Short mmCIF file of C-alpha atoms in Angstrom, two decimals:
data_model
loop_
_atom_site.label_atom_id
_atom_site.label_comp_id
_atom_site.label_asym_id
_atom_site.label_seq_id
_atom_site.Cartn_x
_atom_site.Cartn_y
_atom_site.Cartn_z
CA MET A 1 -14.57 48.85 39.30
CA SER A 2 -15.76 45.26 38.88
CA ASP A 3 -15.97 42.86 41.78
CA THR A 4 -12.89 40.93 40.68
CA THR A 5 -10.71 43.02 38.36
CA PHE A 6 -9.10 46.44 38.45
CA TYR A 7 -7.39 48.15 35.52
CA VAL A 8 -5.50 51.41 36.03
CA THR A 9 -3.25 53.25 33.58
CA THR A 10 -0.90 56.19 33.49
CA PRO A 11 -0.47 58.23 30.34
CA ILE A 12 2.29 56.84 28.18
CA TYR A 13 5.10 59.33 28.56
CA TYR A 14 6.74 61.11 25.66
CA VAL A 15 10.41 60.22 25.27
CA ASN A 16 11.56 63.81 24.71
CA ALA A 17 12.99 64.00 28.24
CA GLU A 18 13.98 61.81 31.17
CA PRO A 19 11.41 61.07 33.90
CA HIS A 20 10.85 64.06 36.20
CA LEU A 21 8.83 64.71 39.35
CA GLY A 22 5.62 65.25 37.38
CA THR A 23 5.70 61.96 35.51
CA ALA A 24 6.78 60.18 38.69
CA TYR A 25 3.83 61.74 40.57
CA THR A 26 1.25 60.24 38.22
CA THR A 27 3.00 56.88 38.25
CA ILE A 28 3.27 56.67 42.04
CA ALA A 29 -0.41 57.57 42.42
CA ALA A 30 -1.37 54.78 40.02
CA ASP A 31 0.97 52.39 41.80
CA ALA A 32 -0.55 53.13 45.21
CA ILE A 33 -4.11 52.34 44.09
CA ALA A 34 -2.90 49.26 42.20
CA ARG A 35 -1.09 47.96 45.29
CA TYR A 36 -4.11 48.64 47.47
CA ARG A 37 -6.50 46.86 45.10
CA ARG A 38 -4.26 43.80 45.14
CA MET A 39 -4.61 43.89 48.93
CA THR A 40 -8.41 43.93 48.56
CA GLY A 41 -8.30 40.76 46.47
CA HIS A 42 -8.66 42.23 42.99
CA ASP A 43 -7.08 40.87 39.84
CA VAL A 44 -5.08 43.98 38.95
CA MET A 45 -3.72 45.23 35.65
CA PHE A 46 -1.50 48.30 36.00
CA LEU A 47 -0.17 49.71 32.73
CA THR A 48 2.37 52.38 31.95
CA GLY A 49 4.70 52.93 29.03
CA LEU A 50 6.13 55.27 26.41
CA ASP A 51 4.85 57.32 23.49
CA GLU A 52 7.63 57.02 20.91
CA HIS A 53 6.25 58.29 17.60
CA GLY A 54 5.61 61.74 16.14
CA GLN A 55 7.30 64.64 14.42
CA LYS A 56 9.04 65.86 17.58
CA ILE A 57 10.77 62.51 18.09
CA ALA A 58 11.83 62.33 14.47
CA GLN A 59 13.33 65.82 14.73
CA ALA A 60 15.11 65.07 18.02
CA ALA A 61 16.65 61.91 16.57
CA GLU A 62 17.84 63.78 13.48
CA GLU A 63 19.37 66.55 15.60
CA ASN A 64 21.31 63.92 17.51
CA GLY A 65 22.46 62.12 14.37
CA MET A 66 20.42 58.99 15.13
CA GLU A 67 17.62 57.00 13.58
CA PRO A 68 14.31 57.46 15.47
CA GLN A 69 14.21 53.85 16.66
CA ALA A 70 17.75 54.05 18.02
CA TRP A 71 16.88 57.34 19.72
CA VAL A 72 13.84 55.97 21.57
CA ASP A 73 15.67 52.73 22.39
CA ALA A 74 18.28 54.83 24.18
CA VAL A 75 15.70 56.74 26.25
CA ALA A 76 13.33 53.88 27.20
CA PRO A 77 15.65 52.26 29.79
CA LYS A 78 15.77 55.54 31.73
CA PHE A 79 12.04 55.30 32.39
CA LYS A 80 12.19 51.62 33.31
CA ASP A 81 15.10 52.28 35.67
CA ALA A 82 13.29 55.22 37.29
CA TRP A 83 10.15 53.19 37.92
CA ALA A 84 12.19 50.31 39.34
CA MET A 85 13.93 52.76 41.68
CA LEU A 86 10.55 54.10 42.87
CA GLY A 87 9.12 50.61 43.48
CA ILE A 88 6.50 50.88 40.73
CA SER A 89 4.62 47.58 40.46
CA ASN A 90 3.30 47.91 36.91
CA ASP A 91 2.13 44.69 35.29
CA ASP A 92 2.99 45.83 31.78
CA PHE A 93 5.12 48.47 30.08
CA ILE A 94 4.08 49.27 26.53
CA ARG A 95 6.04 51.13 23.89
CA THR A 96 4.25 52.43 20.81
CA THR A 97 7.08 51.12 18.61
CA GLU A 98 6.25 47.54 19.60
CA GLU A 99 4.67 45.31 16.96
CA ARG A 100 1.74 44.44 19.24
CA HIS A 101 0.85 48.11 19.42
CA LYS A 102 1.27 48.79 15.71
CA ARG A 103 -0.92 45.80 14.91
CA GLY A 104 -3.65 47.03 17.24
CA VAL A 105 -3.55 50.59 15.90
CA GLN A 106 -3.93 49.38 12.33
CA ALA A 107 -6.76 47.02 13.31
CA PHE A 108 -8.58 49.89 15.01
CA TRP A 109 -8.37 52.23 12.01
CA GLN A 110 -9.38 49.47 9.65
CA GLU A 111 -12.44 48.95 11.83
CA LEU A 112 -13.37 52.64 11.72
CA HIS A 113 -12.68 52.77 7.98
CA ASP A 114 -15.01 49.83 7.40
CA ARG A 115 -17.68 51.48 9.56
CA GLY A 116 -17.47 54.73 7.56
CA GLU A 117 -16.30 56.72 10.59
CA ILE A 118 -13.30 58.30 8.83
CA TYR A 119 -12.87 60.06 5.51
CA GLN A 120 -10.13 61.61 3.42
CA GLY A 121 -9.75 65.38 3.24
CA SER A 122 -7.23 68.17 3.63
CA TYR A 123 -6.08 70.09 6.70
CA GLU A 124 -4.99 73.67 6.71
CA GLY A 125 -4.18 75.33 10.01
CA TRP A 126 -1.77 75.68 12.90
CA TYR A 127 0.28 72.94 14.52
CA CYS A 128 2.40 72.98 17.69
CA VAL A 129 5.26 70.54 17.20
CA PRO A 130 6.37 70.43 20.90
CA ASP A 131 2.83 69.51 22.00
CA GLU A 132 2.00 67.65 18.76
CA THR A 133 -1.34 69.49 18.76
CA TYR A 134 -3.54 71.09 16.11
CA TRP A 135 -4.98 74.54 16.83
CA ALA A 136 -7.54 76.71 15.07
CA GLU A 137 -6.71 80.38 14.47
CA ASP A 138 -9.02 81.55 17.27
CA ASP A 139 -7.42 79.10 19.72
CA LEU A 140 -4.02 80.75 19.57
CA ALA A 141 -2.80 83.03 22.34
CA GLU A 142 -1.25 86.05 20.66
CA GLY A 143 -0.20 83.81 17.80
CA MET A 144 1.41 81.22 20.09
CA CYS A 145 0.37 77.77 21.31
CA PRO A 146 -2.22 78.34 24.07
CA GLN A 147 -0.94 75.31 25.98
CA CYS A 148 2.84 75.68 26.05
CA GLY A 149 3.28 79.26 24.83
CA ARG A 150 5.68 78.30 22.05
CA ALA A 151 5.60 79.08 18.34
CA VAL A 152 3.25 77.19 16.05
CA GLU A 153 3.68 76.44 12.36
CA PHE A 154 1.16 76.62 9.53
CA VAL A 155 0.44 73.21 8.03
CA ARG A 156 -1.24 72.12 4.79
CA GLU A 157 -1.70 68.37 4.43
CA ASP A 158 -3.92 65.77 2.81
CA ASN A 159 -5.13 63.80 5.83
CA TRP A 160 -7.70 61.30 6.99
CA PHE A 161 -10.32 62.65 9.40
CA PHE A 162 -12.40 61.10 12.17
CA ARG A 163 -16.03 62.27 12.30
CA LEU A 164 -15.69 63.66 15.83
CA SER A 165 -18.37 66.29 15.23
CA ALA A 166 -20.97 63.53 14.94
CA TYR A 167 -20.41 62.55 18.58
CA GLN A 168 -21.16 65.84 20.32
CA ASP A 169 -24.65 64.96 21.55
CA ARG A 170 -23.75 61.36 22.26
CA LEU A 171 -20.80 62.43 24.43
CA LEU A 172 -22.96 64.83 26.44
CA GLU A 173 -25.53 62.08 26.99
CA PHE A 174 -22.73 59.74 28.00
CA TYR A 175 -21.33 62.17 30.59
CA ASP A 176 -24.81 62.72 32.06
CA ALA A 177 -25.53 59.00 32.21
CA ARG A 178 -22.29 58.28 34.06
CA GLU A 179 -23.02 61.12 36.46
CA ALA A 180 -26.47 59.66 37.15
CA GLU A 181 -24.87 56.28 37.89
CA GLY A 182 -22.80 57.92 40.63
CA ARG A 183 -19.45 57.47 38.94
CA PRO A 184 -18.61 60.49 36.79
CA PHE A 185 -16.57 59.74 33.70
CA VAL A 186 -14.46 62.88 34.19
CA GLN A 187 -13.00 63.47 37.64
CA PRO A 188 -12.62 65.67 39.63
CA GLU A 189 -15.72 67.80 39.14
CA THR A 190 -13.82 70.92 38.07
CA ARG A 191 -12.39 69.01 35.14
CA ARG A 192 -15.82 67.61 34.25
CA ASN A 193 -17.22 71.12 33.98
CA GLU A 194 -14.35 72.09 31.68
CA VAL A 195 -14.96 69.10 29.40
CA MET A 196 -18.72 69.66 29.27
CA SER A 197 -18.21 73.31 28.33
CA PHE A 198 -15.75 72.37 25.60
CA VAL A 199 -18.07 69.79 24.03
CA LYS A 200 -21.10 72.07 24.22
CA GLY A 201 -19.08 74.68 22.35
CA GLY A 202 -19.04 72.42 19.30
CA LEU A 203 -16.69 69.74 18.00
CA ARG A 204 -14.74 69.74 14.76
CA ASP A 205 -13.74 66.62 12.86
CA LEU A 206 -10.26 65.47 13.81
CA SER A 207 -7.27 64.86 11.55
CA ILE A 208 -5.97 61.41 12.43
CA SER A 209 -3.03 61.15 10.02
CA ARG A 210 0.11 62.97 8.88
CA THR A 211 1.95 62.87 5.55
CA THR A 212 4.85 65.30 6.05
CA PHE A 213 6.97 62.71 7.90
CA SER A 214 7.02 58.92 8.22
CA TRP A 215 7.83 58.20 11.88
CA GLY A 216 4.58 56.61 13.01
CA VAL A 217 2.14 53.76 12.41
CA PRO A 218 0.98 53.66 8.76
CA LEU A 219 -2.74 53.51 8.08
CA PRO A 220 -3.47 50.02 6.68
CA PHE A 221 -5.63 51.39 3.84
CA ALA A 222 -3.36 54.37 3.07
CA PRO A 223 0.25 53.49 3.96
CA GLU A 224 1.58 56.88 2.84
CA HIS A 225 -0.21 58.29 5.93
CA VAL A 226 1.01 57.72 9.49
CA THR A 227 -1.29 57.88 12.49
CA TYR A 228 -1.40 61.22 14.31
CA VAL A 229 0.74 60.70 17.39
CA TRP A 230 -1.95 61.52 19.96
CA ILE A 231 -4.35 59.01 18.40
CA ASP A 232 -1.57 56.46 18.23
CA ALA A 233 -0.87 57.04 21.94
CA LEU A 234 -4.47 56.75 23.15
CA LEU A 235 -4.84 53.31 21.62
CA ASN A 236 -2.15 51.88 23.92
CA TYR A 237 -4.78 51.33 26.60
CA ILE A 238 -6.38 48.58 24.51
CA THR A 239 -3.44 47.36 22.42
CA ALA A 240 -1.66 46.39 25.66
CA LEU A 241 -4.62 44.11 26.37
CA GLY A 242 -4.26 42.37 23.02
CA TYR A 243 -6.67 44.40 20.88
CA GLY A 244 -5.98 43.57 17.24
CA SER A 245 -4.46 40.19 18.07
CA ASP A 246 -5.91 36.70 18.13
CA ASP A 247 -5.66 36.61 21.93
CA HIS A 248 -8.56 38.56 23.47
CA GLU A 249 -8.28 37.10 26.98
CA LYS A 250 -6.83 40.20 28.67
CA PHE A 251 -9.10 42.56 26.78
CA ASP A 252 -12.18 40.58 27.77
CA ARG A 253 -10.94 40.35 31.35
CA PHE A 254 -9.88 43.92 32.08
CA TRP A 255 -11.65 46.27 29.69
CA PRO A 256 -13.15 48.78 30.31
CA ALA A 257 -10.41 50.37 32.39
CA ASP A 258 -11.38 51.52 35.86
CA TYR A 259 -9.14 54.59 35.76
CA HIS A 260 -6.99 56.46 33.29
CA PHE A 261 -4.74 58.77 35.34
CA VAL A 262 -3.75 61.85 33.33
CA GLY A 263 -2.54 65.40 33.85
CA LYS A 264 -5.19 68.07 33.52
CA ASP A 265 -3.53 69.44 30.38
CA ILE A 266 -4.49 66.38 28.30
CA ILE A 267 -8.10 65.86 29.34
CA ARG A 268 -9.57 66.82 25.97
CA PHE A 269 -7.75 63.98 24.29
CA HIS A 270 -8.78 61.50 26.99
CA CYS A 271 -12.27 62.76 27.84
CA VAL A 272 -13.53 63.84 24.41
CA ILE A 273 -11.58 62.25 21.57
CA TRP A 274 -10.88 58.90 23.24
CA PRO A 275 -14.46 57.97 24.26
CA ALA A 276 -15.76 59.14 20.87
CA MET A 277 -13.22 56.94 19.08
CA LEU A 278 -14.24 53.95 21.19
CA MET A 279 -17.94 54.58 20.59
CA ALA A 280 -17.23 54.70 16.86
CA ALA A 281 -15.53 51.31 17.06
CA GLY A 282 -18.31 49.77 19.14
CA ILE A 283 -16.12 49.54 22.25
CA GLU A 284 -17.28 50.61 25.71
CA PRO A 285 -15.40 53.69 27.02
CA PRO A 286 -13.40 53.43 30.26
CA GLN A 287 -15.12 53.89 33.59
CA SER A 288 -13.32 57.08 34.62
CA VAL A 289 -10.60 59.50 33.64
CA PHE A 290 -9.03 61.21 36.65
CA ALA A 291 -7.14 64.39 35.79
CA HIS A 292 -4.74 65.50 38.50
CA GLY A 293 -3.22 68.93 38.87
CA PHE A 294 0.30 70.22 38.35
CA LEU A 295 3.20 70.15 40.75
CA LEU A 296 4.31 73.73 41.25
CA THR A 297 7.69 75.02 42.31
CA LYS A 298 7.59 78.68 43.31
CA GLY A 299 4.19 78.98 41.68
CA GLU A 300 5.18 77.60 38.28
CA LYS A 301 4.42 74.26 36.65
CA MET A 302 7.48 72.06 36.42
CA SER A 303 8.65 71.55 32.85
CA LYS A 304 11.86 71.03 30.96
CA SER A 305 11.34 74.23 28.98
CA LYS A 306 11.13 76.31 32.18
CA GLY A 307 14.29 74.73 33.54
CA ASN A 308 12.67 73.78 36.87
CA ALA A 309 12.07 70.07 36.26
CA GLN A 310 13.94 67.70 38.57
CA THR A 311 14.66 64.01 38.36
CA PRO A 312 13.36 61.77 41.15
CA ALA A 313 16.80 60.24 41.73
CA SER A 314 18.27 63.23 43.57
CA LEU A 315 15.38 63.33 46.05
CA VAL A 316 15.38 59.57 46.53
CA GLU A 317 19.09 59.70 47.28
CA ARG A 318 18.44 62.21 50.05
CA PHE A 319 15.12 61.04 51.51
CA GLY A 320 14.73 57.41 50.43
CA VAL A 321 12.11 55.83 48.19
CA ASP A 322 9.24 55.52 50.65
CA ALA A 323 9.64 59.03 52.02
CA TYR A 324 9.60 60.34 48.45
CA ARG A 325 6.41 58.42 47.67
CA TYR A 326 4.79 59.50 50.94
CA TYR A 327 5.54 63.19 50.50
CA PHE A 328 3.95 63.57 47.09
CA LEU A 329 0.78 61.68 48.01
CA ARG A 330 0.45 63.19 51.49
CA ASP A 331 1.37 66.81 50.82
CA VAL A 332 -0.38 67.29 47.46
CA GLN A 333 -4.15 66.78 47.18
CA PHE A 334 -4.61 64.50 44.19
CA GLY A 335 -6.70 66.33 41.61
CA HIS A 336 -5.47 69.81 42.54
CA ASP A 337 -2.34 71.80 41.81
CA GLY A 338 0.16 71.47 44.63
CA SER A 339 3.18 73.49 45.67
CA ILE A 340 6.24 71.45 46.55
CA SER A 341 9.57 72.39 48.07
CA LEU A 342 12.56 70.83 49.77
CA GLU A 343 11.65 72.70 52.95
CA SER A 344 8.18 71.12 53.15
CA MET A 345 9.61 67.71 52.27
CA VAL A 346 12.08 67.91 55.16
CA GLN A 347 9.28 68.98 57.52
CA ARG A 348 7.02 66.13 56.43
CA TYR A 349 9.90 63.66 56.68
CA ASN A 350 10.98 64.69 60.18
CA GLY A 351 7.45 65.18 61.50
CA ASP A 352 5.40 62.32 60.10
CA LEU A 353 8.02 59.73 59.28
CA ALA A 354 10.89 60.17 61.72
CA ASN A 355 8.95 61.44 64.77
CA ASP A 356 5.59 59.69 64.40
CA TRP A 357 6.04 56.43 62.54
CA GLY A 358 9.73 55.65 62.83
CA ASN A 359 9.94 56.62 66.50
CA LEU A 360 6.85 54.58 67.35
CA VAL A 361 8.25 51.42 65.79
CA SER A 362 11.72 51.86 67.29
CA ARG A 363 10.73 52.58 70.87
CA LEU A 364 8.02 49.90 70.89
CA LEU A 365 10.25 47.12 69.61
CA ASN A 366 13.01 48.27 71.94
CA MET A 367 10.67 48.05 74.94
CA THR A 368 9.40 44.65 73.83
CA GLU A 369 12.95 43.37 73.71
CA LYS A 370 13.97 45.06 76.96
CA TYR A 371 10.95 44.15 79.07
CA LEU A 372 9.69 40.93 77.47
CA GLY A 373 12.82 39.39 75.99
CA GLY A 374 11.71 40.33 72.47
CA ILE A 375 8.71 38.00 72.52
CA THR A 376 5.20 39.13 71.59
CA PRO A 377 2.97 38.74 74.68
CA GLU A 378 -0.45 37.15 74.85
CA PRO A 379 -3.34 39.55 74.14
CA SER A 380 -5.50 40.57 77.07
CA SER A 381 -8.51 38.40 77.78
CA THR A 382 -10.51 41.59 78.25
CA ASP A 383 -11.45 43.64 75.19
CA CYS A 384 -10.80 47.02 76.81
CA GLU A 385 -9.38 47.45 80.28
CA THR A 386 -9.17 51.24 80.03
CA ASP A 387 -10.55 54.08 77.94
CA ALA A 388 -7.14 54.36 76.30
CA ASP A 389 -7.35 50.71 75.21
CA CYS A 390 -10.81 51.32 73.76
CA THR A 391 -9.73 54.44 71.88
CA LEU A 392 -6.78 52.70 70.25
CA ARG A 393 -8.82 49.66 69.27
CA SER A 394 -11.62 51.85 67.97
CA LEU A 395 -9.34 53.89 65.73
CA ALA A 396 -7.75 50.73 64.39
CA GLY A 397 -11.20 49.21 63.87
CA PHE A 398 -12.45 52.16 61.83
CA LEU A 399 -9.28 52.38 59.74
CA PRO A 400 -10.25 49.86 56.99
CA GLU A 401 -13.59 51.59 56.34
CA LYS A 402 -12.13 55.10 56.37
CA TYR A 403 -9.21 54.07 54.18
CA GLU A 404 -11.44 52.36 51.62
CA ALA A 405 -13.76 55.36 51.41
CA ALA A 406 -10.80 57.66 50.81
CA MET A 407 -9.28 55.41 48.16
CA GLN A 408 -12.63 55.18 46.38
CA ARG A 409 -12.32 58.97 46.00
CA LEU A 410 -8.59 58.70 45.18
CA ASP A 411 -8.03 60.93 48.19
CA TYR A 412 -4.58 59.74 49.18
CA CYS A 413 -4.22 62.51 51.75
CA ALA A 414 -7.31 61.35 53.64
CA ALA A 415 -6.29 57.69 53.39
CA LEU A 416 -2.89 58.41 54.90
CA GLU A 417 -4.43 60.69 57.50
CA ALA A 418 -6.65 57.82 58.65
CA ALA A 419 -3.58 55.61 59.06
CA TRP A 420 -1.80 58.40 60.91
CA ASP A 421 -4.70 58.70 63.35
CA VAL A 422 -3.80 55.20 64.53
CA ILE A 423 -0.07 55.92 64.53
CA LYS A 424 -0.44 59.12 66.54
CA ASP A 425 -2.80 57.53 69.03
CA ALA A 426 -0.40 54.61 69.48
CA ASN A 427 2.28 57.13 70.39
CA ARG A 428 -0.08 58.86 72.85
CA TYR A 429 -1.07 55.48 74.24
CA ILE A 430 2.53 54.58 75.02
CA GLU A 431 3.20 57.96 76.60
CA ASN A 432 0.09 57.82 78.78
CA GLU A 433 0.36 54.16 79.77
CA ALA A 434 4.13 54.46 80.39
CA PRO A 435 5.31 50.83 80.06
CA TRP A 436 8.57 51.79 81.80
CA ASN A 437 6.61 52.64 84.96
CA LEU A 438 4.57 49.44 84.70
CA GLU A 439 7.79 47.43 84.50
CA LYS A 440 9.25 49.21 87.52
CA ALA A 441 6.07 48.63 89.51
CA GLY A 442 6.05 44.94 88.61
CA GLU A 443 2.63 45.22 86.89
CA THR A 444 3.52 42.52 84.40
CA ALA A 445 0.01 41.70 83.19
CA ARG A 446 -0.77 45.33 82.42
CA LEU A 447 2.65 45.80 80.82
CA GLU A 448 2.02 42.88 78.48
CA THR A 449 -1.44 44.22 77.59
CA VAL A 450 -0.10 47.68 76.75
CA LEU A 451 2.76 46.37 74.63
CA TYR A 452 0.51 43.90 72.83
CA ASN A 453 -2.01 46.62 72.01
CA ALA A 454 0.68 48.96 70.70
CA LEU A 455 2.28 46.17 68.65
CA GLU A 456 -1.09 45.29 67.18
CA ALA A 457 -1.75 48.93 66.27
CA VAL A 458 1.60 49.04 64.51
CA ARG A 459 0.83 45.85 62.61
CA ILE A 460 -2.49 47.25 61.39
CA ALA A 461 -1.04 50.67 60.55
CA ALA A 462 1.65 48.99 58.46
CA LEU A 463 -1.06 47.31 56.38
CA PHE A 464 -2.58 50.63 55.39
CA THR A 465 0.67 52.48 54.80
CA ALA A 466 1.88 49.65 52.53
CA PRO A 467 0.32 50.93 49.27
CA VAL A 468 2.28 54.17 49.58
CA MET A 469 5.33 52.95 51.54
CA PRO A 470 5.71 49.29 50.57
CA ASN A 471 9.33 48.88 51.64
CA THR A 472 8.81 50.33 55.10
CA SER A 473 5.68 48.31 55.77
CA ALA A 474 7.43 45.13 54.66
CA GLU A 475 10.28 45.93 57.03
CA VAL A 476 7.91 46.61 59.94
CA TRP A 477 6.22 43.27 59.38
CA ARG A 478 9.59 41.56 59.21
CA ARG A 479 10.62 43.11 62.52
CA LEU A 480 7.34 41.96 64.05
CA GLY A 481 8.17 38.42 62.98
CA LEU A 482 5.32 38.25 60.48
CA GLY A 483 5.22 36.99 56.90
CA ASP A 484 5.23 38.73 53.54
CA ILE A 485 2.91 41.74 53.67
CA SER A 486 2.70 41.81 49.87
CA ALA A 487 0.91 38.45 50.02
CA VAL A 488 -2.11 40.02 51.78
CA THR A 489 -5.21 39.77 49.58
CA ASP A 490 -7.91 40.52 52.16
CA VAL A 491 -6.71 43.57 54.02
CA VAL A 492 -9.98 44.02 55.91
CA ALA A 493 -9.82 40.54 57.40
CA GLU A 494 -6.11 40.91 58.06
CA ALA A 495 -6.78 44.15 59.94
CA THR A 496 -9.03 42.40 62.48
CA TRP A 497 -7.82 43.26 65.94
CA GLY A 498 -6.04 40.40 67.71
CA ARG A 499 -4.49 38.67 64.69
CA LEU A 500 -0.97 39.39 65.90
CA PRO A 501 0.17 35.99 67.22
CA ALA A 502 1.74 35.68 70.64
CA GLY A 503 5.18 34.18 70.91
CA LEU A 504 6.76 35.88 67.90
CA THR A 505 10.31 37.15 68.17
CA VAL A 506 10.59 40.83 67.32
CA THR A 507 13.69 42.62 66.03
CA LYS A 508 14.66 46.21 66.93
CA GLY A 509 16.63 47.16 63.82
CA ASP A 510 17.93 50.55 62.81
CA ALA A 511 15.83 53.70 62.64
CA LEU A 512 13.36 53.49 59.77
CA PHE A 513 13.70 57.21 59.06
CA PRO A 514 16.85 58.75 60.52
CA ARG A 515 16.11 62.39 61.28
CA ILE A 516 17.41 64.98 58.80
CA TYR A 517 19.15 67.84 60.57
CA GLU A 518 20.74 69.84 57.76
CA GLU A 519 18.95 72.80 56.24
CA ALA A 520 16.86 72.13 53.14
#
């Protein structure tokens, strides 16, 4: 990550199905780090989009009696609508059927052609249409695709090939160099070991074109060939920045990307083929590829073919957007497989959101209105009057550092846990200090100190829950009488204790997370 810019991407999603929990998971994770980096003052570029070419798309369009372009045009809005529903703050949305992308793909292959990095030959072997992936005979699992378990077909084609085999040693040196710099190219470590083993096992040259169908980007020097869909897709990360156009401003500003977020099933494309392609073109590879695990329901990966994929909309309707976002980043360790269920989602909602966070905000604002006329009191002139004051201030003081360290690791669970340490202690603080007893006893000064401290803890906690729960944090700040939380560009300075102004009018409002009582 540079000092001023931050570029994060999701994979571009294949338009063979509507968005499901898995695609939403990757996108929410990217959104959370993008939102946080905006709050740390970075110039952020957050890219997502759609992969719209390939044999599978052409076949799906034909089966539905449509032209391929009309087919993908009908599916694309479903992704845009889903991301809008989930509050995704992407800066760009690229489709591989856009002219800017086609132009960039052709410019890239012309560059590699001119450099002698590709050559014409013939391919004979196995191809999985659902995964759009080539497989050697010894890769197959009992004659089936080793990745999706479906049937493969034997293909003979005259293709163009990229000299991937020439980059084996250079890739290994590249991985080691990045490791020595303290920022591994492949993350997490388990995925790095897998990639290293694969490359050490030997690389074969890669077919980068197809001739048995025409739905794709033609090669500029051989227009009867269309670009292999996976290669076409990988190039979106630079074509979205203007690669191949006359305007290089975004490319110069944001490349190399800080993070490509991908599922662990596509790391070979992103961690082997993609950096080799960039090296061949004289372009610096991205800083890191982070491969997360699968979401599992009853021990199985979610997929359309298994019939266990769900759309985000049904869960959002029941739990709300922010609770949805919170659950998947709090309950699933990013980088590992994670089991999900409605039962655990209800438990997390009622425990963390309704009981801890929502209850804290409601009771605190209610007491501020009841005891102080809804006006924020003056802060105490003494830093810490009691051990309880010191503990609360200390936890809030350590929160920015702990949160930043967790986000550097993309450990969303730890980041949220650090915020919840403050939230839980604020609840304990209120219980132990008992403002209702202070009011009865007429201890006005102490009452004002306790309520100010709790309000300040809530203000700071809202800052660090905002990347994951932007709507809730914005609402908390509104109820505190503060400005637009999304305008914060120096979250560390903003989190300084005592920045909550006195004299603000607070608003109680409805429960942020009404408790769910029905069975999951």
